XYZ file of C-alpha atoms in Angstrom:
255
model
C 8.621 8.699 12.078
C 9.660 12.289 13.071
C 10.300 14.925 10.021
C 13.385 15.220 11.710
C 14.383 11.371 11.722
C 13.074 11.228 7.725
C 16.064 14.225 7.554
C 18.601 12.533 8.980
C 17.710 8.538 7.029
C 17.845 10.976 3.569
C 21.272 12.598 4.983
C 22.745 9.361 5.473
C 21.954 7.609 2.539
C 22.860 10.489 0.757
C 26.175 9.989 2.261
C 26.644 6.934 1.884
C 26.119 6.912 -2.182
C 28.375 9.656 -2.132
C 31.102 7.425 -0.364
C 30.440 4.713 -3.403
C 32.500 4.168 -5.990
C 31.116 3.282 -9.395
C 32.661 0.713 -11.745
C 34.210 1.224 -15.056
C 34.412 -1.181 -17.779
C 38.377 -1.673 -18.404
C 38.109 -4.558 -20.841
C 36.473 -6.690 -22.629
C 38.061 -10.193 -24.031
C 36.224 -13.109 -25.924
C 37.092 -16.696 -26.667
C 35.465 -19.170 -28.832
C 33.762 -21.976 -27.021
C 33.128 -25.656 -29.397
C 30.613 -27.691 -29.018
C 31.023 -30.855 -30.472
C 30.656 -34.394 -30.047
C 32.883 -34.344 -27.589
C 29.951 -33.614 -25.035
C 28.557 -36.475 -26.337
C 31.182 -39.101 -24.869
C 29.493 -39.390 -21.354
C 26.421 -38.109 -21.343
C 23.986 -37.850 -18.334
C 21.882 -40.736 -17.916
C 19.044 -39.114 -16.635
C 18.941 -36.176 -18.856
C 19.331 -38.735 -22.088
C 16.162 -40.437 -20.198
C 14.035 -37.927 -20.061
C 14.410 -36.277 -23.302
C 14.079 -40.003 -25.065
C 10.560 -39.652 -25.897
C 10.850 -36.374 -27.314
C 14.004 -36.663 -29.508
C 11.978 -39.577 -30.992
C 9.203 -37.762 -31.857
C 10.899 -35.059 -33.265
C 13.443 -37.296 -35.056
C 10.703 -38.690 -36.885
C 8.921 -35.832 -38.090
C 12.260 -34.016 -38.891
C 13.889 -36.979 -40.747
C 11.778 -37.636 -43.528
C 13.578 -36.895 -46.915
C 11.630 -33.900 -49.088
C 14.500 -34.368 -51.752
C 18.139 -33.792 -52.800
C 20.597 -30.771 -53.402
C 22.947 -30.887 -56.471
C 25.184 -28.228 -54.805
C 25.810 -26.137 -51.474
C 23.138 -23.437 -51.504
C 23.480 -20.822 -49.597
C 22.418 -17.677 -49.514
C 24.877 -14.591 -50.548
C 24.187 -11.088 -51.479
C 24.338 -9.786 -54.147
C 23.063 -13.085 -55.585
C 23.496 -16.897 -54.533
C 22.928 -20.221 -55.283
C 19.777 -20.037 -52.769
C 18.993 -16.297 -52.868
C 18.181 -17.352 -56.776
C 16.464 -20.457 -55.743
C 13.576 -18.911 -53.132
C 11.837 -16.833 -55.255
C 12.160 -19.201 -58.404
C 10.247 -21.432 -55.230
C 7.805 -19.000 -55.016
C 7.356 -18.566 -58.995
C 6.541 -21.953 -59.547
C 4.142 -22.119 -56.666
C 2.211 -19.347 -58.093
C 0.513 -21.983 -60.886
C -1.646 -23.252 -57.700
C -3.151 -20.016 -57.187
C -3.802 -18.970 -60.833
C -1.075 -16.574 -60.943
C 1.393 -15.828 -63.322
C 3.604 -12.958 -61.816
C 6.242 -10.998 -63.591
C 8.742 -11.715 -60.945
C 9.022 -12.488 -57.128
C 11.018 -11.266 -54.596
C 12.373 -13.092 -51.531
C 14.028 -11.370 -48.711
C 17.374 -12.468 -47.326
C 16.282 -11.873 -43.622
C 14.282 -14.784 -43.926
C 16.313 -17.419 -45.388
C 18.470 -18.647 -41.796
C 20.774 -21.234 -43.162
C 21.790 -23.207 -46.358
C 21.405 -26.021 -48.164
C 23.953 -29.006 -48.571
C 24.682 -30.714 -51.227
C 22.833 -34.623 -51.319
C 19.711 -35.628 -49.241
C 17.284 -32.750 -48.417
C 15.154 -33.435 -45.139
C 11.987 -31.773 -43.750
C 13.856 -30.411 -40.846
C 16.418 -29.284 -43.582
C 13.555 -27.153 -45.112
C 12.912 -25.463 -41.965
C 15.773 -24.689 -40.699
C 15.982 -22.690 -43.894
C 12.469 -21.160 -43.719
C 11.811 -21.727 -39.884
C 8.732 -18.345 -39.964
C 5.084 -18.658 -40.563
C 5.492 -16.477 -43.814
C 2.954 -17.362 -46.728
C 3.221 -16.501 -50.385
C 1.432 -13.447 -51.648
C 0.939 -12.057 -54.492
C 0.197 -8.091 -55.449
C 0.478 -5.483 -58.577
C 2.764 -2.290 -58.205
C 3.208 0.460 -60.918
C 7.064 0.147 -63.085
C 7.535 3.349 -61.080
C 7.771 1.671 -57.932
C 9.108 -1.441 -58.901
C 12.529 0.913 -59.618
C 11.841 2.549 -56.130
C 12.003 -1.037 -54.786
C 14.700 -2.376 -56.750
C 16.923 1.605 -55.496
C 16.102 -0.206 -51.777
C 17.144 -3.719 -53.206
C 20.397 -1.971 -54.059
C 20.820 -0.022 -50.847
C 21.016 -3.367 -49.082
C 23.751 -5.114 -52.114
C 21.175 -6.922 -53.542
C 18.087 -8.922 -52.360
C 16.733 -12.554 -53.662
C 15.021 -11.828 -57.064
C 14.134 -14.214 -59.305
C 15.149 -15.709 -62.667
C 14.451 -13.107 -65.338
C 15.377 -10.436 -63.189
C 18.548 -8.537 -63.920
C 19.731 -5.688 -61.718
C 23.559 -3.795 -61.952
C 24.135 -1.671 -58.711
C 27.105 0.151 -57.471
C 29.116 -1.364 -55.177
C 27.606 2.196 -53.162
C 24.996 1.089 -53.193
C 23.177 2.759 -56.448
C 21.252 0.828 -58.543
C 22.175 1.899 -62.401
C 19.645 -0.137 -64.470
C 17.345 -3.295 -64.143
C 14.965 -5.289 -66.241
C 11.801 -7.666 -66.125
C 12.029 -10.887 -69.114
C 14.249 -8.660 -71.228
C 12.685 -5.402 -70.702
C 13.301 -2.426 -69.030
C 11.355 -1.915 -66.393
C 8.339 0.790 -67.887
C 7.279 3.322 -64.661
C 3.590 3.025 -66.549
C 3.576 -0.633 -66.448
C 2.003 -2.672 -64.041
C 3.713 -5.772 -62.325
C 2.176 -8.594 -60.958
C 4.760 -9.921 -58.068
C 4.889 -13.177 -56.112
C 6.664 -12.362 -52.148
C 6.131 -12.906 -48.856
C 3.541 -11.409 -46.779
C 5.696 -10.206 -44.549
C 7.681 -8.576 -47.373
C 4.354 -7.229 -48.812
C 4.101 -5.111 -45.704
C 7.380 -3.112 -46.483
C 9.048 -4.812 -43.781
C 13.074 -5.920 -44.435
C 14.131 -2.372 -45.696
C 11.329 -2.847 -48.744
C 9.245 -0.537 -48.295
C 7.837 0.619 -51.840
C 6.238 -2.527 -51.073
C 3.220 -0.431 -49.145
C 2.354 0.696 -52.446
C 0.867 -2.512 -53.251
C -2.721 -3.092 -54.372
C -5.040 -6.040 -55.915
C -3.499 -8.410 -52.775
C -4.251 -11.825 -52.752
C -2.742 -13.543 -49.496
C -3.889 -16.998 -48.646
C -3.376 -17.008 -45.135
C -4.003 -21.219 -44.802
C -1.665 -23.190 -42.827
C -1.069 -25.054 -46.295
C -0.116 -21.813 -47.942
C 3.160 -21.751 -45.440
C 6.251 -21.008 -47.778
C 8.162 -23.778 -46.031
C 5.861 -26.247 -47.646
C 5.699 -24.818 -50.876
C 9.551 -25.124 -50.822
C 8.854 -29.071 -49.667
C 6.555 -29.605 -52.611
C 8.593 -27.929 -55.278
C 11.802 -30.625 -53.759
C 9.230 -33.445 -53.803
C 8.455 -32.976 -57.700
C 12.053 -32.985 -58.606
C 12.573 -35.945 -56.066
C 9.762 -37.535 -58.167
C 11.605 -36.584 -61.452
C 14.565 -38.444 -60.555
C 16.499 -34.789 -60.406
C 18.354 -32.728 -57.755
C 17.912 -29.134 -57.356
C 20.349 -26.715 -58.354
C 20.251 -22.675 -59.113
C 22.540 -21.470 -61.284
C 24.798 -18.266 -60.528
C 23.581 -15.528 -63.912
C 23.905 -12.806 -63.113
C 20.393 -12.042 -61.721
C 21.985 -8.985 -59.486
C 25.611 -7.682 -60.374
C 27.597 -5.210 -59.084
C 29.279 -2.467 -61.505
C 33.138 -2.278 -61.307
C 34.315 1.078 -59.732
């Protein structure tokens, strides 16, 4: 091809997107679509065939029952039935690694739906705690325990657990918090039971980098979701269902 027939292809194309006339968004609209049972009435045979063998297998490995709910837990900020309940989990799971923290934290970005009230299955657990997140455990100075609970407060509260008591502004502020009673001491050093993923500062937590003396089992066994299974299967054993009480763990200061 000529230089002069490249000139004249660039001149017409040229022309031609000047000719063109873009589109402008003039609206948008929504509607709510629900699915329901009602798709169930006639369903395809042939689709129903095919995934047969696979709903069964992962009926039965979903179906078994871990234990019961007393309530509807849920998670709310800035403190719920199961924002209390997750790192209480995590407390009590500590014993198994020889730790006795001061507190633990659990972040609400990884709690993805609730609870209901009566029978408590596997696939109920993890639904709830569907990631591949395993309990840690790490020290940080008083200091930055208040930095973290100032980021806890910039976010209207996080999951803390029982002993914990925080008062924010409804700004966002936090204006005072303790550990078991205390205040918290900026000399003082914490032990804390999270997440690993938390532990990296990840979730808007980031005085969590300060961390140091880690310990994070990184076993498949070590998986929070069945650490929450065990803790339901004890109090399944014990003839009770679990409940969290609402106390005031993280409150927000009237204007």
């Amino acid at each position: 091809m000529t230089k002069k027939s490249i000139f004249i292809a660039a001149l017409f194309a040229l022309v031609l997107g000047a000719c063109h006339t873009p589109y402008h968004m003039s609206d948008i609209s929504r509607t709510r679509l629900l699915i329901d049972n009602r798709y169930d009435a006639t369903p395809d045979a042939d689709v129903m065939a095919f995934i047969a063998p696979y709903k069964q297998k992962v009926d039965s490995t979903m179906s078994p029952v871990v234990g019961h709910a007393a309530s509807y837990l849920e998670p709310k900020r800035p403190e719920g039935k199961l924002s209390n309940l997750m790192p209480d989990i995590l407390l009590w799971g500590s014993k198994k690694f020889n730790e006795t923290p001061d507190f633990a934290v659990y972040n609400m970005g990884g709690i993805r739906a609730s609870f209901a009230e009566g029978v408590v299955t596997y696939g109920d657990v993890i639904n709830v705690a569907p990631f591949e997140n395993k309990i840690c455990f790490l020290t940080m100075t008083g200091e930055k325990v208040i930095e973290l609970f100032s980021q806890m407060a910039a976010r209207g509260g996080e999951c803390v657990s029982h002993g914990v008591r925080m008062v924010i502004t409804p700004e966002g502020k936090l204006v005072s918090a303790t550990v078991n009673g205390k205040a918290v001491d900026p000399k003082v050093k914490y032990r804390i039971a999270t997440l690993d993923y938390v532990a990296q500062g990840n979730d808007g937590m980031g005085a969590f980098k300060d961390k140091t003396d880690v310990v994070s089992p990184q076993e498949n066994e070590n998986n929070v979701r069945f650490i929450i299974m065990d803790y339901f299967r004890e109090k399944e054993e014990a003839g009770i269902a679990v409940d969290a009480p609402i106390e005031g763990r993280v409150t927000v200061q009237n204007p």
